[in-house]
């Protein structure tokens, strides 16, 4: 979910230049899927959580959704999977659990089997479906979820479809390993390394993957094909969430995936979707402000850091989006007007104006631990004013920088060494098949492997990719 939206054709061009072979969409949008037509890129689409309960009203709704999101493009787009929801049983990221996801999974597969038998329905869960333990051998699903998970894994196994697990290593070490950030990386430098029987665990990714595998086995689903539905590292909004650590994590992950080493319980290739392509400045903050800062790209298609997707350890330059146009280089800032002779700031008025501006734009970078948390009070107010101004596309005629007389437009960049004051990008808008404007479509990808690596099964998540709507 984002207010900045790159044009889909530009994004697809960027992905093709990066030799991406598979993409996952988290919001099915006509103009986005049209951009993938004829590219040969494998496409995975996601049924949003908001649609899950709707699908339970009438069974025919699932067939209607499939026909509108796959049937219209099946001749030109290489569809692979349909994911039911995004972490539908998690209570970490949403204020409700979508308990009907199992029935919708079954209905969707039934609808797919009628006309699109090559496409499979599947589902992915965050690791909070497991009881909180450290050793994989002790892992189980939470008691109230065991019947649901057993039904899902048996159904997927019967239909020869994978099951997904979403792993966020920084959150996992904070929850289970006493904030030992080093255990989230792959260099084996942590003091949290431990033995579980005859197996040694040197990072939290191996732990969480094998916990999920062990829990599935205890439900009667051993050796299930497990896809890592989401994995990534936030670059803001949480301690240790920064660009340096994100680059280190993704480089280690790429090397791990390319090695085909697997985990202590499950040696061999692993499919993993990186979460995500670009930041989502309108995403919900229920779990924390870091939820808006998972992107490996900035909102304007510029990479935050370089990643060697082939896992060779080289500092390869990431491909940037071509053709992105920014709005004029102008910013809205606080004009430093005061209301009394002492020169004190009108904090009550300014704080209210700041809050209102941040309802339009994303100001999470100014919160504790964020990249803009060290701003002075006037700079912080300016940051909020600018985010609101950019969020409303710099509409000067509508006084979007007035802020009751406290705002002014400037042409000199107010950014600091650690805090960027962004400028909005230009983007077009087109309606989807329902006639409503589309917001925040999303993607996932698989890069082309070199011949020396048989198949680097490495997928990239472009969660709410900020495309045109």
GROMACS .gro file of C-alpha atoms in nm:
model
  469
    1UNK     CA    1   0.000   0.000   0.000
    2UNK     CA    2   0.164   0.317  -0.119
    3UNK     CA    3   0.087   0.663  -0.251
    4UNK     CA    4   0.384   0.674  -0.490
    5UNK     CA    5   0.319   0.464  -0.797
    6UNK     CA    6   0.563   0.371  -1.072
    7UNK     CA    7   0.423   0.292  -1.416
    8UNK     CA    8   0.396  -0.089  -1.457
    9UNK     CA    9   0.572  -0.105  -1.795
   10UNK     CA   10   0.873   0.074  -1.646
   11UNK     CA   11   0.886  -0.171  -1.358
   12UNK     CA   12   0.853  -0.475  -1.586
   13UNK     CA   13   1.135  -0.341  -1.802
   14UNK     CA   14   1.351  -0.310  -1.490
   15UNK     CA   15   1.272  -0.668  -1.391
   16UNK     CA   16   1.353  -0.803  -1.734
   17UNK     CA   17   1.688  -0.622  -1.731
   18UNK     CA   18   1.759  -0.797  -1.401
   19UNK     CA   19   1.677  -1.134  -1.564
   20UNK     CA   20   1.384  -1.198  -1.333
   21UNK     CA   21   1.198  -1.514  -1.429
   22UNK     CA   22   0.906  -1.516  -1.185
   23UNK     CA   23   0.698  -1.244  -1.023
   24UNK     CA   24   0.444  -1.239  -0.744
   25UNK     CA   25   0.165  -0.982  -0.737
   26UNK     CA   26   0.002  -0.895  -0.407
   27UNK     CA   27  -0.275  -0.697  -0.569
   28UNK     CA   28  -0.432  -0.816  -0.892
   29UNK     CA   29  -0.460  -0.510  -1.116
   30UNK     CA   30  -0.544  -0.510  -1.485
   31UNK     CA   31  -0.283  -0.257  -1.594
   32UNK     CA   32  -0.010  -0.439  -1.401
   33UNK     CA   33  -0.092  -0.782  -1.542
   34UNK     CA   34  -0.117  -0.637  -1.891
   35UNK     CA   35   0.241  -0.515  -1.855
   36UNK     CA   36   0.358  -0.874  -1.802
   37UNK     CA   37   0.180  -1.004  -2.111
   38UNK     CA   38   0.414  -1.168  -2.360
   39UNK     CA   39   0.719  -1.140  -2.133
   40UNK     CA   40   0.730  -1.508  -2.041
   41UNK     CA   41   0.777  -1.411  -1.676
   42UNK     CA   42   0.597  -1.653  -1.445
   43UNK     CA   43   0.325  -1.472  -1.252
   44UNK     CA   44   0.194  -1.552  -0.905
   45UNK     CA   45  -0.108  -1.353  -0.784
   46UNK     CA   46  -0.254  -1.306  -0.439
   47UNK     CA   47  -0.615  -1.290  -0.326
   48UNK     CA   48  -0.618  -1.005  -0.069
   49UNK     CA   49  -0.730  -1.070   0.288
   50UNK     CA   50  -1.021  -0.836   0.233
   51UNK     CA   51  -1.162  -1.076  -0.026
   52UNK     CA   52  -1.145  -1.390   0.189
   53UNK     CA   53  -1.470  -1.336   0.378
   54UNK     CA   54  -1.641  -1.216   0.060
   55UNK     CA   55  -1.555  -1.548  -0.108
   56UNK     CA   56  -1.750  -1.727   0.166
   57UNK     CA   57  -2.080  -1.559   0.077
   58UNK     CA   58  -2.124  -1.759  -0.242
   59UNK     CA   59  -1.902  -2.031  -0.380
   60UNK     CA   60  -1.936  -1.882  -0.728
   61UNK     CA   61  -1.747  -1.571  -0.611
   62UNK     CA   62  -1.418  -1.762  -0.618
   63UNK     CA   63  -1.482  -1.862  -0.978
   64UNK     CA   64  -1.572  -1.503  -1.064
   65UNK     CA   65  -1.245  -1.379  -0.906
   66UNK     CA   66  -1.039  -1.636  -1.097
   67UNK     CA   67  -1.204  -1.556  -1.429
   68UNK     CA   68  -1.148  -1.182  -1.385
   69UNK     CA   69  -0.789  -1.211  -1.268
   70UNK     CA   70  -0.663  -1.508  -1.468
   71UNK     CA   71  -0.912  -1.576  -1.745
   72UNK     CA   72  -0.875  -1.231  -1.900
   73UNK     CA   73  -0.499  -1.264  -1.931
   74UNK     CA   74  -0.437  -1.638  -1.954
   75UNK     CA   75  -0.342  -1.629  -2.324
   76UNK     CA   76  -0.063  -1.377  -2.271
   77UNK     CA   77   0.050  -1.423  -1.908
   78UNK     CA   78   0.229  -1.726  -1.765
   79UNK     CA   79   0.035  -1.782  -1.441
   80UNK     CA   80   0.182  -2.014  -1.176
   81UNK     CA   81   0.005  -1.988  -0.838
   82UNK     CA   82  -0.274  -1.811  -0.655
   83UNK     CA   83  -0.195  -1.732  -0.291
   84UNK     CA   84  -0.490  -1.706  -0.055
   85UNK     CA   85  -0.437  -1.396   0.156
   86UNK     CA   86  -0.128  -1.250   0.315
   87UNK     CA   87  -0.048  -1.418   0.648
   88UNK     CA   88  -0.424  -1.475   0.698
   89UNK     CA   89  -0.389  -1.645   1.039
   90UNK     CA   90  -0.138  -1.398   1.185
   91UNK     CA   91  -0.225  -1.164   1.469
   92UNK     CA   92   0.114  -0.987   1.452
   93UNK     CA   93   0.039  -0.779   1.145
   94UNK     CA   94  -0.341  -0.758   1.140
   95UNK     CA   95  -0.609  -0.688   1.397
   96UNK     CA   96  -0.805  -0.994   1.291
   97UNK     CA   97  -0.751  -1.350   1.177
   98UNK     CA   98  -0.911  -1.465   0.851
   99UNK     CA   99  -1.031  -1.803   0.968
  100UNK     CA  100  -1.215  -1.877   0.642
  101UNK     CA  101  -0.889  -1.897   0.447
  102UNK     CA  102  -0.898  -2.279   0.437
  103UNK     CA  103  -1.242  -2.296   0.278
  104UNK     CA  104  -1.144  -2.024   0.031
  105UNK     CA  105  -0.825  -2.215  -0.053
  106UNK     CA  106  -1.034  -2.518  -0.142
  107UNK     CA  107  -1.291  -2.318  -0.338
  108UNK     CA  108  -1.020  -2.140  -0.533
  109UNK     CA  109  -0.849  -2.463  -0.629
  110UNK     CA  110  -1.185  -2.603  -0.741
  111UNK     CA  111  -1.239  -2.295  -0.959
  112UNK     CA  112  -0.887  -2.319  -1.102
  113UNK     CA  113  -0.930  -2.688  -1.184
  114UNK     CA  114  -1.225  -2.611  -1.412
  115UNK     CA  115  -1.035  -2.409  -1.671
  116UNK     CA  116  -0.683  -2.341  -1.546
  117UNK     CA  117  -0.555  -2.674  -1.422
  118UNK     CA  118  -0.192  -2.569  -1.459
  119UNK     CA  119  -0.236  -2.305  -1.187
  120UNK     CA  120  -0.233  -2.413  -0.821
  121UNK     CA  121  -0.387  -2.246  -0.518
  122UNK     CA  122  -0.168  -2.223  -0.209
  123UNK     CA  123  -0.122  -2.027   0.114
  124UNK     CA  124   0.160  -1.887   0.331
  125UNK     CA  125   0.175  -1.814   0.706
  126UNK     CA  126   0.390  -1.604   0.935
  127UNK     CA  127   0.581  -1.797   1.199
  128UNK     CA  128   0.352  -1.675   1.478
  129UNK     CA  129   0.130  -1.974   1.391
  130UNK     CA  130   0.394  -2.173   1.586
  131UNK     CA  131   0.432  -2.193   1.963
  132UNK     CA  132   0.734  -1.980   2.074
  133UNK     CA  133   1.027  -2.220   2.120
  134UNK     CA  134   1.391  -2.224   2.010
  135UNK     CA  135   1.460  -2.584   1.911
  136UNK     CA  136   1.300  -2.705   1.587
  137UNK     CA  137   1.247  -3.051   1.736
  138UNK     CA  138   1.012  -2.893   1.992
  139UNK     CA  139   0.812  -2.693   1.737
  140UNK     CA  140   0.436  -2.730   1.702
  141UNK     CA  141   0.153  -2.521   1.570
  142UNK     CA  142  -0.055  -2.343   1.831
  143UNK     CA  143  -0.327  -2.571   1.963
  144UNK     CA  144  -0.615  -2.364   1.826
  145UNK     CA  145  -0.456  -2.367   1.478
  146UNK     CA  146  -0.367  -2.736   1.454
  147UNK     CA  147  -0.698  -2.845   1.296
  148UNK     CA  148  -0.679  -2.562   1.041
  149UNK     CA  149  -0.315  -2.626   0.952
  150UNK     CA  150  -0.371  -3.003   0.930
  151UNK     CA  151  -0.659  -2.952   0.686
  152UNK     CA  152  -0.455  -2.709   0.477
  153UNK     CA  153  -0.141  -2.918   0.451
  154UNK     CA  154  -0.335  -3.234   0.366
  155UNK     CA  155  -0.528  -3.049   0.096
  156UNK     CA  156  -0.214  -2.895  -0.054
  157UNK     CA  157  -0.032  -3.227  -0.042
  158UNK     CA  158  -0.321  -3.395  -0.224
  159UNK     CA  159  -0.310  -3.127  -0.495
  160UNK     CA  160   0.069  -3.135  -0.526
  161UNK     CA  161   0.097  -2.771  -0.421
  162UNK     CA  162   0.354  -2.612  -0.187
  163UNK     CA  163   0.285  -2.444   0.145
  164UNK     CA  164   0.447  -2.114   0.241
  165UNK     CA  165   0.614  -1.979   0.553
  166UNK     CA  166   0.695  -1.610   0.605
  167UNK     CA  167   1.018  -1.547   0.798
  168UNK     CA  168   1.139  -1.210   0.924
  169UNK     CA  169   1.476  -1.279   1.088
  170UNK     CA  170   1.512  -0.947   1.273
  171UNK     CA  171   1.174  -0.997   1.439
  172UNK     CA  172   1.248  -1.362   1.512
  173UNK     CA  173   1.574  -1.293   1.698
  174UNK     CA  174   1.402  -1.018   1.897
  175UNK     CA  175   1.121  -1.255   1.994
  176UNK     CA  176   1.316  -1.574   2.060
  177UNK     CA  177   1.689  -1.502   2.091
  178UNK     CA  178   1.716  -1.207   2.327
  179UNK     CA  179   1.769  -0.944   2.055
  180UNK     CA  180   2.084  -1.118   1.927
  181UNK     CA  181   2.087  -0.945   1.588
  182UNK     CA  182   2.401  -1.132   1.483
  183UNK     CA  183   2.204  -1.458   1.486
  184UNK     CA  184   1.988  -1.315   1.205
  185UNK     CA  185   2.285  -1.304   0.966
  186UNK     CA  186   2.456  -1.590   0.784
  187UNK     CA  187   2.824  -1.544   0.876
  188UNK     CA  188   2.803  -1.773   1.180
  189UNK     CA  189   2.935  -1.508   1.422
  190UNK     CA  190   2.662  -1.534   1.685
  191UNK     CA  191   2.687  -1.673   2.037
  192UNK     CA  192   2.333  -1.811   1.996
  193UNK     CA  193   2.451  -2.106   1.783
  194UNK     CA  194   2.310  -2.426   1.935
  195UNK     CA  195   2.267  -2.799   1.892
  196UNK     CA  196   1.931  -2.968   1.850
  197UNK     CA  197   2.008  -3.337   1.869
  198UNK     CA  198   2.270  -3.400   1.601
  199UNK     CA  199   2.187  -3.080   1.411
  200UNK     CA  200   2.366  -2.747   1.450
  201UNK     CA  201   2.182  -2.418   1.400
  202UNK     CA  202   2.391  -2.111   1.321
  203UNK     CA  203   2.122  -1.860   1.215
  204UNK     CA  204   1.757  -1.792   1.282
  205UNK     CA  205   1.651  -1.853   0.921
  206UNK     CA  206   1.746  -2.220   0.950
  207UNK     CA  207   1.571  -2.237   1.288
  208UNK     CA  208   1.238  -2.096   1.172
  209UNK     CA  209   1.232  -2.292   0.845
  210UNK     CA  210   1.298  -2.619   1.029
  211UNK     CA  211   1.047  -2.536   1.302
  212UNK     CA  212   0.780  -2.504   1.035
  213UNK     CA  213   0.891  -2.829   0.875
  214UNK     CA  214   0.889  -3.013   1.210
  215UNK     CA  215   0.544  -2.878   1.298
  216UNK     CA  216   0.405  -2.993   0.962
  217UNK     CA  217   0.551  -3.338   1.015
  218UNK     CA  218   0.376  -3.365   1.352
  219UNK     CA  219   0.047  -3.291   1.174
  220UNK     CA  220   0.103  -3.584   0.937
  221UNK     CA  221   0.254  -3.382   0.650
  222UNK     CA  222   0.623  -3.477   0.637
  223UNK     CA  223   0.846  -3.359   0.351
  224UNK     CA  224   0.602  -3.093   0.233
  225UNK     CA  225   0.735  -2.859  -0.033
  226UNK     CA  226   0.789  -2.537   0.162
  227UNK     CA  227   0.828  -2.198  -0.008
  228UNK     CA  228   0.949  -1.901   0.194
  229UNK     CA  229   0.661  -1.670   0.109
  230UNK     CA  230   0.831  -1.357   0.245
  231UNK     CA  231   1.173  -1.283   0.389
  232UNK     CA  232   1.351  -0.951   0.420
  233UNK     CA  233   1.505  -0.681   0.637
  234UNK     CA  234   1.354  -0.337   0.714
  235UNK     CA  235   1.568  -0.030   0.653
  236UNK     CA  236   1.399   0.205   0.901
  237UNK     CA  237   1.154   0.223   1.190
  238UNK     CA  238   1.312  -0.038   1.423
  239UNK     CA  239   1.647  -0.075   1.603
  240UNK     CA  240   1.900  -0.243   1.370
  241UNK     CA  241   1.668  -0.175   1.077
  242UNK     CA  242   1.897   0.017   0.843
  243UNK     CA  243   2.046   0.004   0.494
  244UNK     CA  244   2.381  -0.139   0.609
  245UNK     CA  245   2.222  -0.435   0.787
  246UNK     CA  246   1.969  -0.488   0.508
  247UNK     CA  247   2.246  -0.514   0.249
  248UNK     CA  248   2.443  -0.754   0.467
  249UNK     CA  249   2.138  -0.973   0.526
  250UNK     CA  250   2.030  -0.992   0.163
  251UNK     CA  251   2.384  -1.067   0.044
  252UNK     CA  252   2.405  -1.352   0.295
  253UNK     CA  253   2.062  -1.480   0.197
  254UNK     CA  254   2.152  -1.477  -0.173
  255UNK     CA  255   2.468  -1.676  -0.102
  256UNK     CA  256   2.274  -1.923   0.113
  257UNK     CA  257   2.006  -1.978  -0.152
  258UNK     CA  258   2.257  -2.006  -0.436
  259UNK     CA  259   2.452  -2.274  -0.249
  260UNK     CA  260   2.150  -2.509  -0.249
  261UNK     CA  261   2.268  -2.608   0.099
  262UNK     CA  262   1.923  -2.593   0.254
  263UNK     CA  263   1.875  -2.639   0.627
  264UNK     CA  264   1.982  -2.905   0.880
  265UNK     CA  265   1.643  -3.081   0.851
  266UNK     CA  266   1.588  -3.015   0.481
  267UNK     CA  267   1.906  -3.009   0.271
  268UNK     CA  268   1.863  -2.892  -0.088
  269UNK     CA  269   1.718  -2.598  -0.286
  270UNK     CA  270   1.490  -2.343  -0.121
  271UNK     CA  271   1.254  -2.097  -0.287
  272UNK     CA  272   1.241  -1.762  -0.108
  273UNK     CA  273   1.056  -1.439  -0.186
  274UNK     CA  274   1.231  -1.120  -0.080
  275UNK     CA  275   1.002  -0.884   0.106
  276UNK     CA  276   0.991  -0.644  -0.076
  277UNK     CA  277   1.064  -0.432  -0.385
  278UNK     CA  278   0.983  -0.085  -0.252
  279UNK     CA  279   0.863   0.080   0.067
  280UNK     CA  280   0.490   0.098   0.133
  281UNK     CA  281   0.428   0.441   0.281
  282UNK     CA  282   0.058   0.369   0.340
  283UNK     CA  283   0.095   0.023   0.493
  284UNK     CA  284  -0.065  -0.049   0.830
  285UNK     CA  285   0.157   0.010   1.135
  286UNK     CA  286  -0.005  -0.240   1.370
  287UNK     CA  287   0.320  -0.433   1.418
  288UNK     CA  288   0.541  -0.122   1.408
  289UNK     CA  289   0.653   0.163   1.186
  290UNK     CA  290   0.910  -0.066   1.021
  291UNK     CA  291   0.622  -0.216   0.823
  292UNK     CA  292   0.657   0.076   0.581
  293UNK     CA  293   1.029   0.026   0.520
  294UNK     CA  294   1.092  -0.323   0.377
  295UNK     CA  295   1.185  -0.215   0.025
  296UNK     CA  296   1.514  -0.296  -0.146
  297UNK     CA  297   1.428  -0.004  -0.377
  298UNK     CA  298   1.329   0.353  -0.297
  299UNK     CA  299   0.984   0.463  -0.405
  300UNK     CA  300   1.124   0.616  -0.725
  301UNK     CA  301   1.288   0.296  -0.853
  302UNK     CA  302   1.640   0.371  -0.727
  303UNK     CA  303   1.806   0.084  -0.535
  304UNK     CA  304   1.881   0.140  -0.167
  305UNK     CA  305   2.186  -0.086  -0.192
  306UNK     CA  306   2.346  -0.337  -0.425
  307UNK     CA  307   2.274  -0.710  -0.410
  308UNK     CA  308   2.448  -0.994  -0.589
  309UNK     CA  309   2.144  -1.208  -0.664
  310UNK     CA  310   2.358  -1.495  -0.787
  311UNK     CA  311   2.525  -1.529  -0.448
  312UNK     CA  312   2.884  -1.489  -0.566
  313UNK     CA  313   2.959  -1.218  -0.312
  314UNK     CA  314   3.018  -0.944  -0.569
  315UNK     CA  315   2.890  -0.591  -0.512
  316UNK     CA  316   2.685  -0.584  -0.832
  317UNK     CA  317   2.510  -0.261  -0.923
  318UNK     CA  318   2.132  -0.298  -0.908
  319UNK     CA  319   1.930  -0.196  -1.214
  320UNK     CA  320   1.735   0.127  -1.164
  321UNK     CA  321   1.393   0.200  -1.308
  322UNK     CA  322   1.426   0.401  -1.631
  323UNK     CA  323   1.189   0.683  -1.722
  324UNK     CA  324   1.080   0.782  -1.372
  325UNK     CA  325   0.999   1.154  -1.356
  326UNK     CA  326   0.999   1.347  -1.031
  327UNK     CA  327   0.779   1.644  -0.965
  328UNK     CA  328   0.954   1.985  -0.947
  329UNK     CA  329   1.232   2.011  -0.689
  330UNK     CA  330   1.042   2.202  -0.429
  331UNK     CA  331   0.966   2.131  -0.069
  332UNK     CA  332   0.724   2.257   0.192
  333UNK     CA  333   0.882   2.350   0.526
  334UNK     CA  334   0.796   2.527   0.851
  335UNK     CA  335   0.858   2.901   0.814
  336UNK     CA  336   0.974   2.942   1.178
  337UNK     CA  337   0.700   3.192   1.264
  338UNK     CA  338   0.641   3.227   1.639
  339UNK     CA  339   0.336   3.352   1.825
  340UNK     CA  340   0.485   3.538   2.121
  341UNK     CA  341   0.763   3.779   2.212
  342UNK     CA  342   0.972   3.510   2.381
  343UNK     CA  343   1.023   3.337   2.046
  344UNK     CA  344   0.884   3.004   2.164
  345UNK     CA  345   0.732   2.771   1.909
  346UNK     CA  346   0.351   2.742   1.890
  347UNK     CA  347   0.385   2.373   1.973
  348UNK     CA  348   0.016   2.299   2.022
  349UNK     CA  349  -0.078   2.431   1.680
  350UNK     CA  350   0.228   2.287   1.508
  351UNK     CA  351   0.190   1.941   1.659
  352UNK     CA  352  -0.169   1.925   1.539
  353UNK     CA  353  -0.069   2.042   1.191
  354UNK     CA  354   0.216   1.790   1.188
  355UNK     CA  355  -0.025   1.507   1.277
  356UNK     CA  356  -0.268   1.612   1.005
  357UNK     CA  357   0.009   1.627   0.745
  358UNK     CA  358   0.131   1.282   0.848
  359UNK     CA  359  -0.213   1.136   0.787
  360UNK     CA  360  -0.154   1.222   0.421
  361UNK     CA  361   0.216   1.136   0.401
  362UNK     CA  362   0.433   0.886   0.587
  363UNK     CA  363   0.627   1.034   0.880
  364UNK     CA  364   0.738   0.710   1.044
  365UNK     CA  365   1.104   0.793   0.975
  366UNK     CA  366   1.079   1.066   1.244
  367UNK     CA  367   0.975   0.822   1.516
  368UNK     CA  368   1.228   0.680   1.768
  369UNK     CA  369   1.490   0.469   1.592
  370UNK     CA  370   1.404   0.613   1.250
  371UNK     CA  371   1.647   0.778   1.010
  372UNK     CA  372   1.487   1.119   1.078
  373UNK     CA  373   1.447   1.079   1.455
  374UNK     CA  374   1.741   1.312   1.526
  375UNK     CA  375   1.585   1.618   1.361
  376UNK     CA  376   1.541   1.938   1.559
  377UNK     CA  377   1.186   2.037   1.644
  378UNK     CA  378   1.153   2.285   1.352
  379UNK     CA  379   1.307   2.029   1.114
  380UNK     CA  380   1.064   1.763   1.234
  381UNK     CA  381   0.767   1.992   1.169
  382UNK     CA  382   0.913   2.070   0.825
  383UNK     CA  383   0.943   1.699   0.749
  384UNK     CA  384   0.576   1.646   0.826
  385UNK     CA  385   0.470   1.950   0.625
  386UNK     CA  386   0.668   1.825   0.326
  387UNK     CA  387   0.527   1.473   0.344
  388UNK     CA  388   0.176   1.612   0.335
  389UNK     CA  389   0.267   1.852   0.053
  390UNK     CA  390   0.423   1.574  -0.158
  391UNK     CA  391   0.137   1.337  -0.076
  392UNK     CA  392  -0.102   1.587  -0.232
  393UNK     CA  393   0.117   1.614  -0.543
  394UNK     CA  394   0.246   1.962  -0.460
  395UNK     CA  395  -0.090   2.121  -0.547
  396UNK     CA  396   0.000   2.482  -0.479
  397UNK     CA  397  -0.332   2.622  -0.600
  398UNK     CA  398  -0.511   2.428  -0.325
  399UNK     CA  399  -0.280   2.576  -0.058
  400UNK     CA  400  -0.138   2.235   0.033
  401UNK     CA  401   0.163   2.411   0.192
  402UNK     CA  402  -0.025   2.675   0.384
  403UNK     CA  403  -0.065   2.492   0.717
  404UNK     CA  404  -0.247   2.788   0.878
  405UNK     CA  405   0.026   3.024   0.768
  406UNK     CA  406   0.316   2.819   0.910
  407UNK     CA  407   0.428   2.660   0.584
  408UNK     CA  408   0.634   2.790   0.294
  409UNK     CA  409   0.761   2.643  -0.032
  410UNK     CA  410   1.137   2.638  -0.093
  411UNK     CA  411   1.361   2.525  -0.378
  412UNK     CA  412   1.659   2.437  -0.159
  413UNK     CA  413   1.662   2.075  -0.040
  414UNK     CA  414   1.609   2.068   0.340
  415UNK     CA  415   1.739   1.709   0.371
  416UNK     CA  416   2.005   1.633   0.632
  417UNK     CA  417   2.290   1.382   0.620
  418UNK     CA  418   2.072   1.103   0.763
  419UNK     CA  419   1.721   1.221   0.671
  420UNK     CA  420   1.589   1.257   0.316
  421UNK     CA  421   1.300   1.496   0.244
  422UNK     CA  422   1.150   1.322  -0.062
  423UNK     CA  423   0.995   1.469  -0.375
  424UNK     CA  424   0.691   1.291  -0.527
  425UNK     CA  425   0.709   1.116  -0.863
  426UNK     CA  426   0.474   1.160  -1.158
  427UNK     CA  427   0.250   0.867  -1.246
  428UNK     CA  428  -0.058   0.799  -1.456
  429UNK     CA  429  -0.382   0.640  -1.336
  430UNK     CA  430  -0.611   0.394  -1.514
  431UNK     CA  431  -0.913   0.201  -1.381
  432UNK     CA  432  -0.928  -0.171  -1.314
  433UNK     CA  433  -1.196  -0.404  -1.445
  434UNK     CA  434  -1.446  -0.289  -1.182
  435UNK     CA  435  -1.404   0.072  -1.293
  436UNK     CA  436  -1.237   0.179  -0.968
  437UNK     CA  437  -0.891   0.324  -0.933
  438UNK     CA  438  -0.627   0.067  -0.843
  439UNK     CA  439  -0.387   0.132  -0.559
  440UNK     CA  440  -0.063  -0.035  -0.466
  441UNK     CA  441  -0.026  -0.341  -0.684
  442UNK     CA  442   0.254  -0.582  -0.593
  443UNK     CA  443   0.515  -0.816  -0.738
  444UNK     CA  444   0.752  -1.114  -0.679
  445UNK     CA  445   1.039  -1.239  -0.895
  446UNK     CA  446   1.288  -1.509  -0.988
  447UNK     CA  447   1.616  -1.401  -1.156
  448UNK     CA  448   1.775  -1.600  -1.434
  449UNK     CA  449   2.055  -1.824  -1.308
  450UNK     CA  450   2.388  -1.855  -1.480
  451UNK     CA  451   2.479  -2.192  -1.624
  452UNK     CA  452   2.715  -2.273  -1.335
  453UNK     CA  453   2.419  -2.257  -1.097
  454UNK     CA  454   2.159  -2.508  -1.218
  455UNK     CA  455   1.854  -2.329  -1.084
  456UNK     CA  456   1.898  -2.057  -0.823
  457UNK     CA  457   1.549  -2.078  -0.684
  458UNK     CA  458   1.537  -1.723  -0.563
  459UNK     CA  459   1.219  -1.517  -0.584
  460UNK     CA  460   1.186  -1.148  -0.517
  461UNK     CA  461   0.879  -0.999  -0.355
  462UNK     CA  462   0.765  -0.665  -0.483
  463UNK     CA  463   0.507  -0.600  -0.219
  464UNK     CA  464   0.269  -0.320  -0.328
  465UNK     CA  465   0.507  -0.203  -0.591
  466UNK     CA  466   0.368   0.149  -0.623
  467UNK     CA  467   0.263   0.111  -0.983
  468UNK     CA  468   0.018   0.321  -1.178
  469UNK     CA  469  -0.352   0.278  -1.104
   0.00000   0.00000   0.00000
